mmCIF file of C-alpha atoms and ligand atoms in Angstrom:
data_model
loop_
_atom_site.group_PDB
_atom_site.id
_atom_site.type_symbol
_atom_site.label_atom_id
_atom_site.label_comp_id
_atom_site.label_asym_id
_atom_site.label_seq_id
_atom_site.Cartn_x
_atom_site.Cartn_y
_atom_site.Cartn_z
ATOM 1 C CA MET A 1 166.181 19.981 -57.847
ATOM 2 C CA TYR A 2 163.236 21.166 -60.024
ATOM 3 C CA ASN A 3 160.811 18.761 -61.961
ATOM 4 C CA HIS A 4 157.521 19.032 -63.458
ATOM 5 C CA ASN A 5 156.016 16.625 -61.122
ATOM 6 C CA PRO A 6 153.168 17.427 -58.921
ATOM 7 C CA VAL A 7 153.835 16.783 -55.084
ATOM 8 C CA PHE A 8 151.672 14.441 -53.069
ATOM 9 C CA ILE A 9 152.465 15.271 -49.468
ATOM 10 C CA PRO A 10 149.846 16.947 -47.218
ATOM 11 C CA GLY A 11 151.013 20.316 -47.587
ATOM 12 C CA PRO A 12 152.576 22.434 -48.863
ATOM 13 C CA THR A 13 150.145 21.447 -51.990
ATOM 14 C CA ASN A 14 150.656 22.109 -55.482
ATOM 15 C CA MET A 15 150.239 25.821 -56.417
ATOM 16 C CA PRO A 16 148.134 26.815 -59.498
ATOM 17 C CA GLU A 17 149.840 29.233 -61.929
ATOM 18 C CA ALA A 18 147.350 31.960 -60.895
ATOM 19 C CA LEU A 19 148.276 31.854 -57.422
ATOM 20 C CA ARG A 20 152.233 31.723 -58.032
ATOM 21 C CA ARG A 21 151.840 35.000 -59.929
ATOM 22 C CA ALA A 22 149.444 36.355 -57.341
ATOM 23 C CA VAL A 23 152.037 36.235 -54.510
ATOM 24 C CA ASP A 24 154.906 37.640 -57.046
ATOM 25 C CA MET A 25 154.413 41.249 -56.503
ATOM 26 C CA PRO A 26 156.577 44.334 -56.724
ATOM 27 C CA THR A 27 157.271 46.256 -53.502
ATOM 28 C CA MET A 28 154.229 48.447 -52.582
ATOM 29 C CA ASP A 29 153.908 50.888 -49.874
ATOM 30 C CA HIS A 30 151.779 49.019 -47.123
ATOM 31 C CA ARG A 31 150.565 52.230 -45.520
ATOM 32 C CA SER A 32 148.928 53.190 -49.126
ATOM 33 C CA ALA A 33 145.392 52.776 -49.819
ATOM 34 C CA ALA A 34 146.343 49.997 -52.402
ATOM 35 C CA PHE A 35 147.223 47.560 -49.693
ATOM 36 C CA ALA A 36 143.432 48.139 -48.230
ATOM 37 C CA ASP A 37 142.187 47.062 -51.558
ATOM 38 C CA ILE A 38 144.127 43.616 -51.164
ATOM 39 C CA LEU A 39 143.625 43.363 -47.161
ATOM 40 C CA HIS A 40 139.906 43.557 -47.130
ATOM 41 C CA PRO A 41 138.951 41.364 -50.037
ATOM 42 C CA ALA A 42 141.454 38.889 -48.659
ATOM 43 C CA LEU A 43 139.729 38.932 -45.192
ATOM 44 C CA ASP A 44 136.050 38.961 -46.671
ATOM 45 C CA GLY A 45 137.264 35.766 -48.725
ATOM 46 C CA VAL A 46 138.255 33.896 -46.127
ATOM 47 C CA LYS A 47 135.125 34.570 -44.073
ATOM 48 C CA LYS A 48 133.324 32.845 -47.050
ATOM 49 C CA VAL A 49 135.670 29.870 -47.017
ATOM 50 C CA LEU A 50 135.036 29.552 -43.267
ATOM 51 C CA LYS A 51 131.579 30.090 -43.810
ATOM 52 C CA THR A 52 131.124 32.628 -41.457
ATOM 53 C CA THR A 53 129.658 36.025 -41.129
ATOM 54 C CA ALA A 54 129.991 36.426 -37.342
ATOM 55 C CA ALA A 55 133.622 35.621 -37.174
ATOM 56 C CA GLU A 56 136.597 38.222 -37.603
ATOM 57 C CA VAL A 57 139.383 36.752 -39.809
ATOM 58 C CA PHE A 58 143.238 37.538 -39.116
ATOM 59 C CA LEU A 59 146.096 37.019 -41.080
ATOM 60 C CA PHE A 60 149.538 36.392 -39.437
ATOM 61 C CA PRO A 61 152.981 36.045 -40.989
ATOM 62 C CA SER A 62 153.503 32.454 -39.815
ATOM 63 C CA THR A 63 152.037 28.981 -40.292
ATOM 64 C CA GLY A 64 149.494 26.881 -39.025
ATOM 65 C CA SER A 65 151.368 26.514 -35.852
ATOM 66 C CA GLY A 66 151.269 30.163 -35.309
ATOM 67 C CA GLY A 67 147.522 29.956 -35.674
ATOM 68 C CA TRP A 68 147.350 27.443 -32.784
ATOM 69 C CA GLU A 69 149.405 29.835 -30.605
ATOM 70 C CA THR A 70 147.098 32.817 -31.809
ATOM 71 C CA ALA A 71 144.146 30.846 -30.510
ATOM 72 C CA LEU A 72 145.624 30.012 -27.066
ATOM 73 C CA SER A 73 147.381 33.037 -26.347
ATOM 74 C CA ASN A 74 144.642 35.400 -27.098
ATOM 75 C CA THR A 75 141.898 33.761 -24.910
ATOM 76 C CA LEU A 76 143.432 31.972 -22.373
ATOM 77 C CA SER A 77 145.398 32.413 -19.204
ATOM 78 C CA LYS A 78 147.858 30.451 -17.291
ATOM 79 C CA GLY A 79 146.735 27.306 -15.221
ATOM 80 C CA ASP A 80 143.369 27.408 -17.353
ATOM 81 C CA ARG A 81 142.025 23.926 -18.096
ATOM 82 C CA VAL A 82 141.494 22.647 -21.693
ATOM 83 C CA LEU A 83 140.387 19.597 -23.285
ATOM 84 C CA ALA A 84 141.915 17.779 -26.256
ATOM 85 C CA ALA A 85 142.154 14.226 -27.901
ATOM 86 C CA ARG A 86 145.203 12.912 -28.890
ATOM 87 C CA ASN A 87 145.079 10.870 -31.818
ATOM 88 C CA GLY A 88 148.224 11.821 -34.325
ATOM 89 C CA MET A 89 151.286 14.064 -34.501
ATOM 90 C CA PHE A 90 149.334 17.412 -34.872
ATOM 91 C CA SER A 91 147.033 17.077 -31.991
ATOM 92 C CA GLN A 92 150.022 15.995 -30.092
ATOM 93 C CA LYS A 93 151.873 19.116 -30.987
ATOM 94 C CA TRP A 94 149.111 21.246 -30.113
ATOM 95 C CA ILE A 95 148.736 19.652 -26.665
ATOM 96 C CA ASP A 96 152.593 20.137 -26.170
ATOM 97 C CA MET A 97 152.159 23.563 -27.074
ATOM 98 C CA CYS A 98 149.299 24.080 -24.649
ATOM 99 C CA GLU A 99 151.618 22.374 -21.899
ATOM 100 C CA ARG A 100 154.515 24.767 -22.690
ATOM 101 C CA HIS A 101 152.056 27.720 -22.153
ATOM 102 C CA GLY A 102 151.270 26.482 -18.608
ATOM 103 C CA LEU A 103 147.743 25.149 -19.449
ATOM 104 C CA ASP A 104 146.247 22.264 -17.610
ATOM 105 C CA VAL A 105 145.458 20.035 -20.295
ATOM 106 C CA THR A 106 143.114 17.057 -20.019
ATOM 107 C CA VAL A 107 144.329 14.602 -22.613
ATOM 108 C CA VAL A 108 142.035 11.974 -23.886
ATOM 109 C CA GLU A 109 144.051 9.460 -25.659
ATOM 110 C CA VAL A 110 142.821 7.750 -28.780
ATOM 111 C CA GLU A 111 144.267 5.095 -30.809
ATOM 112 C CA TRP A 112 146.518 6.609 -33.910
ATOM 113 C CA GLY A 113 143.704 6.115 -36.570
ATOM 114 C CA GLY A 114 140.808 6.811 -34.408
ATOM 115 C CA GLY A 115 138.767 10.166 -34.411
ATOM 116 C CA ILE A 116 137.745 12.574 -31.751
ATOM 117 C CA PRO A 117 135.655 10.532 -29.354
ATOM 118 C CA ALA A 118 132.587 13.281 -28.840
ATOM 119 C CA ASP A 119 130.849 10.849 -26.278
ATOM 120 C CA ARG A 120 134.023 10.793 -23.941
ATOM 121 C CA PHE A 121 134.222 14.557 -24.475
ATOM 122 C CA GLU A 122 130.687 15.001 -23.390
ATOM 123 C CA GLU A 123 131.042 12.738 -20.239
ATOM 124 C CA ILE A 124 134.126 15.028 -19.095
ATOM 125 C CA LEU A 125 132.493 18.134 -19.788
ATOM 126 C CA THR A 126 129.278 17.100 -17.894
ATOM 127 C CA ALA A 127 131.361 16.139 -15.074
ATOM 128 C CA ASP A 128 133.134 19.415 -14.984
ATOM 129 C CA LYS A 129 130.261 21.085 -13.074
ATOM 130 C CA GLY A 130 132.177 24.265 -12.215
ATOM 131 C CA HIS A 131 133.351 24.969 -15.939
ATOM 132 C CA GLU A 132 137.004 25.023 -15.090
ATOM 133 C CA ILE A 133 137.445 23.595 -18.683
ATOM 134 C CA LYS A 134 137.844 27.022 -20.670
ATOM 135 C CA ALA A 135 138.648 25.287 -24.090
ATOM 136 C CA VAL A 136 138.007 22.391 -26.097
ATOM 137 C CA LEU A 137 140.788 21.785 -28.756
ATOM 138 C CA ALA A 138 139.749 19.720 -32.025
ATOM 139 C CA THR A 139 141.834 18.771 -34.878
ATOM 140 C CA HIS A 140 139.544 18.493 -37.698
ATOM 141 C CA ASN A 141 141.907 16.545 -39.916
ATOM 142 C CA GLU A 142 144.517 14.624 -38.469
ATOM 143 C CA THR A 143 147.219 14.839 -41.089
ATOM 144 C CA ALA A 144 149.543 12.397 -39.676
ATOM 145 C CA THR A 145 146.747 9.500 -39.842
ATOM 146 C CA GLY A 146 144.618 10.623 -42.328
ATOM 147 C CA VAL A 147 141.718 10.882 -40.172
ATOM 148 C CA VAL A 148 138.756 13.391 -40.226
ATOM 149 C CA SER A 149 136.779 13.967 -37.094
ATOM 150 C CA ASP A 150 133.220 15.108 -36.768
ATOM 151 C CA ILE A 151 133.205 18.529 -35.525
ATOM 152 C CA ALA A 152 129.521 18.903 -35.372
ATOM 153 C CA ALA A 153 129.646 16.074 -32.930
ATOM 154 C CA VAL A 154 132.131 17.543 -30.839
ATOM 155 C CA ARG A 155 129.929 20.875 -30.868
ATOM 156 C CA GLY A 156 126.949 18.614 -29.729
ATOM 157 C CA ALA A 157 128.654 17.166 -26.937
ATOM 158 C CA MET A 158 129.577 20.551 -25.752
ATOM 159 C CA ASP A 159 125.897 21.599 -26.093
ATOM 160 C CA ALA A 160 124.704 18.446 -24.452
ATOM 161 C CA ALA A 161 126.756 19.208 -21.557
ATOM 162 C CA ASN A 162 125.660 22.621 -21.518
ATOM 163 C CA HIS A 163 129.299 23.908 -21.107
ATOM 164 C CA PRO A 164 130.350 27.149 -22.099
ATOM 165 C CA ALA A 165 134.057 26.282 -23.088
ATOM 166 C CA LEU A 166 135.277 27.898 -26.156
ATOM 167 C CA LEU A 167 135.731 25.426 -29.357
ATOM 168 C CA PHE A 168 139.227 25.828 -31.136
ATOM 169 C CA VAL A 169 139.151 23.759 -34.360
ATOM 170 C CA ASP A 170 142.569 23.208 -36.169
ATOM 171 C CA GLY A 171 141.342 23.081 -39.643
ATOM 172 C CA VAL A 172 144.816 23.323 -41.379
ATOM 173 C CA SER A 173 144.445 20.250 -43.734
ATOM 174 C CA SER A 174 140.649 20.547 -44.148
ATOM 175 C CA ILE A 175 139.834 24.174 -44.682
ATOM 176 C CA GLY A 176 139.343 24.739 -48.459
ATOM 177 C CA SER A 177 139.329 21.203 -49.040
ATOM 178 C CA MET A 178 136.866 19.398 -46.853
ATOM 179 C CA ASP A 179 133.366 20.932 -45.414
ATOM 180 C CA PHE A 180 134.038 23.223 -42.772
ATOM 181 C CA ARG A 181 131.262 25.478 -41.293
ATOM 182 C CA MET A 182 132.386 27.901 -38.668
ATOM 183 C CA ASP A 183 128.894 29.548 -37.901
ATOM 184 C CA GLU A 184 126.879 26.341 -38.050
ATOM 185 C CA TRP A 185 129.208 24.458 -35.638
ATOM 186 C CA ALA A 186 129.645 27.536 -33.568
ATOM 187 C CA VAL A 187 133.645 27.367 -33.669
ATOM 188 C CA ASP A 188 135.108 30.016 -31.743
ATOM 189 C CA VAL A 189 138.510 29.785 -33.156
ATOM 190 C CA ALA A 190 139.198 28.014 -36.585
ATOM 191 C CA VAL A 191 143.104 27.751 -37.558
ATOM 192 C CA THR A 192 144.618 27.140 -41.191
ATOM 193 C CA GLY A 193 147.770 28.079 -42.917
ATOM 194 C CA SER A 194 148.370 29.369 -46.312
ATOM 195 C CA GLN A 195 150.031 26.227 -47.808
ATOM 196 C CA LYS A 196 147.313 23.581 -47.763
ATOM 197 C CA GLY A 197 143.781 24.371 -48.996
ATOM 198 C CA PHE A 198 144.566 27.689 -49.944
ATOM 199 C CA MET A 199 147.195 26.271 -52.221
ATOM 200 C CA LEU A 200 149.629 28.954 -51.601
ATOM 201 C CA PRO A 201 153.362 29.006 -50.297
ATOM 202 C CA ALA A 202 153.667 28.627 -46.745
ATOM 203 C CA GLY A 203 153.713 31.796 -44.761
ATOM 204 C CA LEU A 204 150.649 32.772 -43.161
ATOM 205 C CA ALA A 205 148.542 31.748 -40.217
ATOM 206 C CA ILE A 206 144.986 32.290 -41.021
ATOM 207 C CA VAL A 207 142.545 32.582 -38.133
ATOM 208 C CA GLY A 208 138.873 33.256 -37.442
ATOM 209 C CA PHE A 209 137.666 34.365 -34.053
ATOM 210 C CA SER A 210 133.981 34.358 -33.309
ATOM 211 C CA PRO A 211 132.631 37.045 -31.130
ATOM 212 C CA LYS A 212 132.831 34.901 -28.213
ATOM 213 C CA ALA A 213 136.523 34.530 -28.609
ATOM 214 C CA MET A 214 136.931 38.240 -29.408
ATOM 215 C CA ALA A 215 135.159 38.803 -26.080
ATOM 216 C CA ALA A 216 137.941 36.644 -24.254
ATOM 217 C CA LEU A 217 140.547 38.801 -25.411
ATOM 218 C CA GLU A 218 140.474 41.372 -22.538
ATOM 219 C CA SER A 219 140.374 38.826 -19.884
ATOM 220 C CA ALA A 220 142.961 36.427 -21.246
ATOM 221 C CA THR A 221 146.438 37.298 -19.521
ATOM 222 C CA LEU A 222 148.782 34.646 -21.541
ATOM 223 C CA PRO A 223 151.543 36.794 -22.627
ATOM 224 C CA ARG A 224 151.406 37.706 -26.350
ATOM 225 C CA TRP A 225 152.609 40.582 -28.730
ATOM 226 C CA TYR A 226 153.209 39.288 -32.086
ATOM 227 C CA PHE A 227 150.087 37.244 -32.246
ATOM 228 C CA ASP A 228 148.028 39.876 -30.480
ATOM 229 C CA VAL A 229 144.632 39.842 -32.310
ATOM 230 C CA ARG A 230 143.743 43.435 -30.741
ATOM 231 C CA ASP A 231 146.575 45.037 -32.384
ATOM 232 C CA MET A 232 145.685 43.072 -35.675
ATOM 233 C CA LYS A 233 142.296 44.366 -35.420
ATOM 234 C CA SER A 234 142.907 47.932 -34.534
ATOM 235 C CA ASN A 235 145.282 48.392 -37.566
ATOM 236 C CA TYR A 236 142.809 46.761 -39.987
ATOM 237 C CA ALA A 237 140.359 49.275 -39.055
ATOM 238 C CA ILE A 238 142.803 51.880 -40.439
ATOM 239 C CA ASN A 239 143.935 49.855 -43.424
ATOM 240 C CA GLY A 240 147.134 49.125 -41.986
ATOM 241 C CA PHE A 241 149.048 46.195 -40.065
ATOM 242 C CA PRO A 242 150.735 46.164 -36.970
ATOM 243 C CA TYR A 243 154.073 45.674 -38.825
ATOM 244 C CA THR A 244 155.378 45.025 -42.159
ATOM 245 C CA PRO A 245 152.771 42.706 -43.858
ATOM 246 C CA PRO A 246 153.777 40.139 -46.460
ATOM 247 C CA VAL A 247 151.567 41.951 -49.308
ATOM 248 C CA GLY A 248 152.165 39.250 -51.775
ATOM 249 C CA MET A 249 150.878 36.359 -49.658
ATOM 250 C CA ILE A 250 148.024 38.457 -48.502
ATOM 251 C CA ASN A 251 147.330 39.060 -52.428
ATOM 252 C CA GLY A 252 147.475 35.229 -52.838
ATOM 253 C CA VAL A 253 144.805 34.719 -50.215
ATOM 254 C CA LYS A 254 142.545 37.152 -51.785
ATOM 255 C CA ILE A 255 142.956 35.417 -55.118
ATOM 256 C CA ALA A 256 142.873 31.813 -53.633
ATOM 257 C CA SER A 257 139.597 32.686 -52.175
ATOM 258 C CA GLU A 258 138.213 34.018 -55.233
ATOM 259 C CA MET A 259 139.427 30.780 -56.950
ATOM 260 C CA LEU A 260 137.599 28.559 -54.438
ATOM 261 C CA ILE A 261 134.589 30.566 -54.203
ATOM 262 C CA SER A 262 134.394 30.551 -58.120
ATOM 263 C CA GLU A 263 134.822 26.826 -58.540
ATOM 264 C CA GLY A 264 132.223 26.581 -55.702
ATOM 265 C CA LEU A 265 132.961 25.292 -52.216
ATOM 266 C CA ASP A 266 130.592 22.304 -52.822
ATOM 267 C CA ASN A 267 132.475 21.432 -56.057
ATOM 268 C CA VAL A 268 135.786 21.973 -54.398
ATOM 269 C CA PHE A 269 134.664 19.417 -51.606
ATOM 270 C CA ALA A 270 133.225 16.926 -54.258
ATOM 271 C CA ARG A 271 136.506 17.132 -56.135
ATOM 272 C CA HIS A 272 138.454 16.232 -53.073
ATOM 273 C CA ALA A 273 136.008 13.533 -52.377
ATOM 274 C CA ARG A 274 136.277 11.802 -55.830
ATOM 275 C CA ILE A 275 139.884 12.068 -55.964
ATOM 276 C CA ALA A 276 140.390 10.924 -52.360
ATOM 277 C CA GLU A 277 138.046 7.887 -53.175
ATOM 278 C CA GLY A 278 139.974 7.103 -56.405
ATOM 279 C CA VAL A 279 143.305 6.689 -54.199
ATOM 280 C CA ARG A 280 141.172 4.564 -51.696
ATOM 281 C CA LYS A 281 140.073 2.217 -54.555
ATOM 282 C CA ALA A 282 143.756 1.825 -55.342
ATOM 283 C CA ILE A 283 144.807 0.936 -51.962
ATOM 284 C CA ALA A 284 142.131 -1.620 -51.349
ATOM 285 C CA ALA A 285 143.230 -2.918 -55.001
ATOM 286 C CA TRP A 286 146.826 -3.161 -53.499
ATOM 287 C CA ASN A 287 145.332 -5.065 -50.560
ATOM 288 C CA MET A 288 146.565 -2.497 -48.301
ATOM 289 C CA ASP A 289 144.567 -1.025 -45.453
ATOM 290 C CA LEU A 290 144.393 2.721 -44.395
ATOM 291 C CA CYS A 291 145.632 3.866 -40.891
ATOM 292 C CA ALA A 292 142.153 5.269 -40.200
ATOM 293 C CA ILE A 293 140.185 2.558 -38.577
ATOM 294 C CA SER A 294 136.749 3.042 -39.943
ATOM 295 C CA PRO A 295 135.291 4.534 -43.206
ATOM 296 C CA GLU A 296 133.689 7.546 -41.494
ATOM 297 C CA LEU A 297 137.103 8.770 -40.459
ATOM 298 C CA TYR A 298 138.506 8.635 -43.863
ATOM 299 C CA SER A 299 140.079 11.955 -44.874
ATOM 300 C CA ASN A 300 139.600 13.356 -48.353
ATOM 301 C CA SER A 301 142.950 15.397 -48.001
ATOM 302 C CA VAL A 302 145.400 12.632 -47.088
ATOM 303 C CA SER A 303 145.707 8.999 -47.041
ATOM 304 C CA ALA A 304 147.885 7.224 -44.627
ATOM 305 C CA ILE A 305 148.577 3.662 -45.960
ATOM 306 C CA VAL A 306 149.952 0.818 -43.641
ATOM 307 C CA THR A 307 152.543 -1.065 -44.947
ATOM 308 C CA PRO A 308 153.378 -4.683 -44.260
ATOM 309 C CA GLU A 309 154.708 -5.811 -41.058
ATOM 310 C CA GLY A 310 158.413 -5.534 -41.089
ATOM 311 C CA PHE A 311 158.728 -3.230 -44.019
ATOM 312 C CA ASP A 312 160.075 0.196 -43.655
ATOM 313 C CA ALA A 313 157.419 2.401 -45.113
ATOM 314 C CA ASN A 314 159.980 5.353 -45.207
ATOM 315 C CA THR A 315 161.958 3.542 -47.877
ATOM 316 C CA ILE A 316 159.058 4.215 -50.311
ATOM 317 C CA VAL A 317 159.186 7.688 -49.503
ATOM 318 C CA SER A 318 162.735 7.961 -50.230
ATOM 319 C CA HIS A 319 162.906 5.859 -53.246
ATOM 320 C CA ALA A 320 159.848 7.784 -54.708
ATOM 321 C CA SER A 321 162.031 10.771 -54.188
ATOM 322 C CA GLU A 322 165.494 9.531 -55.613
ATOM 323 C CA LYS A 323 164.128 7.318 -58.261
ATOM 324 C CA TYR A 324 160.954 9.243 -59.674
ATOM 325 C CA GLY A 325 161.282 12.692 -58.293
ATOM 326 C CA VAL A 326 157.885 12.396 -56.612
ATOM 327 C CA ALA A 327 156.866 13.341 -52.933
ATOM 328 C CA PHE A 328 154.989 11.504 -50.711
ATOM 329 C CA GLY A 329 154.427 11.856 -47.231
ATOM 330 C CA ALA A 330 156.478 9.972 -44.329
ATOM 331 C CA GLY A 331 155.027 8.548 -41.287
ATOM 332 C CA LEU A 332 154.973 10.666 -38.501
ATOM 333 C CA GLY A 333 155.496 9.860 -34.660
ATOM 334 C CA ALA A 334 153.708 6.777 -33.460
ATOM 335 C CA VAL A 335 153.334 5.574 -37.038
ATOM 336 C CA ALA A 336 156.843 6.549 -38.341
ATOM 337 C CA GLY A 337 158.122 3.819 -40.436
ATOM 338 C CA LYS A 338 154.585 1.914 -40.333
ATOM 339 C CA VAL A 339 152.773 4.218 -42.916
ATOM 340 C CA TYR A 340 153.267 6.359 -45.847
ATOM 341 C CA ARG A 341 150.775 9.114 -46.809
ATOM 342 C CA ILE A 342 149.569 10.289 -50.214
ATOM 343 C CA GLY A 343 148.726 13.856 -49.849
ATOM 344 C CA HIS A 344 145.542 14.598 -52.183
ATOM 345 C CA LEU A 345 144.510 18.202 -51.473
ATOM 346 C CA GLY A 346 144.616 21.397 -52.978
ATOM 347 C CA SER A 347 145.206 21.935 -56.670
ATOM 348 C CA LEU A 348 144.703 18.373 -58.090
ATOM 349 C CA SER A 349 142.882 16.651 -60.943
ATOM 350 C CA ASP A 350 142.039 12.749 -61.540
ATOM 351 C CA VAL A 351 144.675 12.776 -64.103
ATOM 352 C CA LEU A 352 147.234 14.188 -61.769
ATOM 353 C CA ALA A 353 145.998 11.821 -58.895
ATOM 354 C CA LEU A 354 146.379 8.875 -61.453
ATOM 355 C CA THR A 355 150.372 9.918 -61.873
ATOM 356 C CA GLY A 356 150.742 9.833 -57.677
ATOM 357 C CA ILE A 357 148.929 6.366 -57.682
ATOM 358 C CA ALA A 358 150.965 4.840 -60.724
ATOM 359 C CA THR A 359 154.239 6.247 -59.044
ATOM 360 C CA ALA A 360 153.301 4.559 -55.618
ATOM 361 C CA GLU A 361 152.768 1.574 -57.456
ATOM 362 C CA MET A 362 156.044 1.375 -59.182
ATOM 363 C CA CYS A 363 157.988 2.177 -56.026
ATOM 364 C CA MET A 364 156.224 -0.577 -53.942
ATOM 365 C CA VAL A 365 157.030 -3.131 -57.044
ATOM 366 C CA ASP A 366 160.487 -1.914 -56.993
ATOM 367 C CA LEU A 367 160.968 -2.624 -53.437
ATOM 368 C CA GLY A 368 159.504 -6.075 -53.546
ATOM 369 C CA LEU A 369 156.078 -5.747 -51.991
ATOM 370 C CA ASP A 370 153.504 -8.256 -53.542
ATOM 371 C CA ILE A 371 151.562 -5.631 -55.725
ATOM 372 C CA ALA A 372 150.640 -6.029 -59.310
ATOM 373 C CA LEU A 373 151.355 -3.116 -61.737
ATOM 374 C CA GLY A 374 148.578 -1.455 -62.852
ATOM 375 C CA SER A 375 146.318 -2.708 -60.529
ATOM 376 C CA GLY A 376 145.733 0.522 -58.223
ATOM 377 C CA VAL A 377 145.815 2.507 -61.306
ATOM 378 C CA ALA A 378 143.268 0.647 -62.629
ATOM 379 C CA ALA A 379 140.826 0.868 -60.059
ATOM 380 C CA ALA A 380 141.265 4.490 -59.784
ATOM 381 C CA GLN A 381 140.764 4.829 -63.444
ATOM 382 C CA GLU A 382 137.409 3.032 -63.162
ATOM 383 C CA HIS A 383 136.335 5.147 -60.370
ATOM 384 C CA TYR A 384 137.167 8.409 -61.881
ATOM 385 C CA ARG A 385 135.894 7.279 -65.302
ATOM 386 C CA THR A 386 132.401 6.596 -64.128
ATOM 387 C CA THR A 387 132.213 9.242 -61.503
ATOM 388 C CA ALA A 388 131.229 12.946 -62.444
HETATM 389 C C1 PLP B 1 150.386 21.266 -41.517
HETATM 390 C C2 PLP B 1 149.401 20.869 -40.177
HETATM 391 C C3 PLP B 1 149.716 21.873 -39.099
HETATM 392 C C4 PLP B 1 150.922 22.871 -38.953
HETATM 393 O O1 PLP B 1 151.090 23.807 -39.827
HETATM 394 P P1 PLP B 1 152.361 24.602 -40.146
HETATM 395 O O2 PLP B 1 151.946 25.183 -41.287
HETATM 396 O O3 PLP B 1 153.353 23.454 -40.544
HETATM 397 O O4 PLP B 1 152.793 25.166 -39.141
HETATM 398 C C5 PLP B 1 148.803 21.739 -38.005
HETATM 399 N N1 PLP B 1 147.892 21.171 -37.927
HETATM 400 C C6 PLP B 1 147.451 20.200 -38.997
HETATM 401 C C7 PLP B 1 146.203 19.421 -38.880
HETATM 402 C C8 PLP B 1 148.115 20.157 -40.180
HETATM 403 O O5 PLP B 1 148.160 19.427 -41.438
#
C-alpha cells in the first residue's frame, strides 16, 4: 500500500526526491569511463561524510550487516580475540557474527539502555598484556535502544591502555546524522549502510578502512571472497568493480554525499539534534521514559519509548500502521513489547516530525493510555518554534 506519509522507523529512512531520481538510471556499461565519473566522486563524498582523509572507502552491494562482515573477514583470523559490549540488538548481532566466524569474543554485558563502558574496556585492555585482543567493536548508535555511545572515550580507553587493537565502529545509524570523526577518533573500520543517514534505498554496505586496517589485509586469514577489500581496491584503481556494480545506488551515494555536504555536516547534525529534542519534549509531556538510561546517551536518530508495565508496545506499531498508515519501529530482542521506537533520522523536518508525534499520540489515546491529545505535539511545537 502506498501512502504519502513519512516513515518513522530508524531506517530505511525517508528518501528525498532528488535521491529517488539519482538511483533511477538507465543501464550503462560499467566498464566505461562514465562509471568512473560516478564511482570516484561517490568514494570521495563518503570520505567527507566520515571526516577522513587517511582512510580508503569501499562500497559493497549489501547492507550494513555486510559491512560488519567486511570489517571482520578482511582483518582477522580464526581464533582471534575481540572485545565488544552487548547493549542492544545490533551489538548482539555483530557479536553473533564474530562467534560464527570462529572469533573469541570477550563480551561486556551492559543493561539495555546503557552505553559502551569505556572504563571497563580500559581495564580489560590494560590486563591484556600480551595484546591478544585484535579488535575492539563499538556500536556507535544502538538503534534498538536509542543509545549513542562515546567513541572518543572508547579510543581514549584504548590509548590509555596503550593497546594496539583495531577499532571497528558500527556507525550504521549515526553516520550522516550524528557527529562522526573517523580520523580524529582513529577509527580503523567505519561501517554504514545506504538506507540510513544517506537516505537511499537499502542495497549498499559503505565502509572506510584506515591505513592500519589496510595493513591487516595481508595477514588476516578468515575466508573472504565477495567482501575482499583487496579485489575492490585493485578494481577501483582501473575504474572498475570486481563484479557487476549497482550503478544507480553508487550514483545515489554520490548525490547523497553532495546533499549532506552542501547542507553542511554541522547543520545536518544540528537539525537531527533539534528534531530529536522535540520528540523527547513530547515524550516527557506524555510522562513516559526513554529506554536510554541517562541524557548523555540520548540518540538523535531514534528514540525508544518505554510503555507502561503490562501494555504491549507492539500494539502501537500495528495500530499506527493499520489505522493511520504510519510506520514506527517495534521493540527488538530483550525490549520487544516493552518499547516502541520513533525513528527521526534522514530526510526529516520539524513539520514532518510533528506529524509523527501527533500520530503516536493518537495511537496511544486510541489504545487507552492515559495521555492527553495534543500534549506532546504542543511540547514539540514550543521547542521547534523557539529553536533555530
Ligand atoms: C540498521 C543497523 C544495522 C544493520 O544494517 P542492515 O543494513 O539492516 O544490514 C546494523 N547496525 C545498526 C546500528 C543499525 O542501525
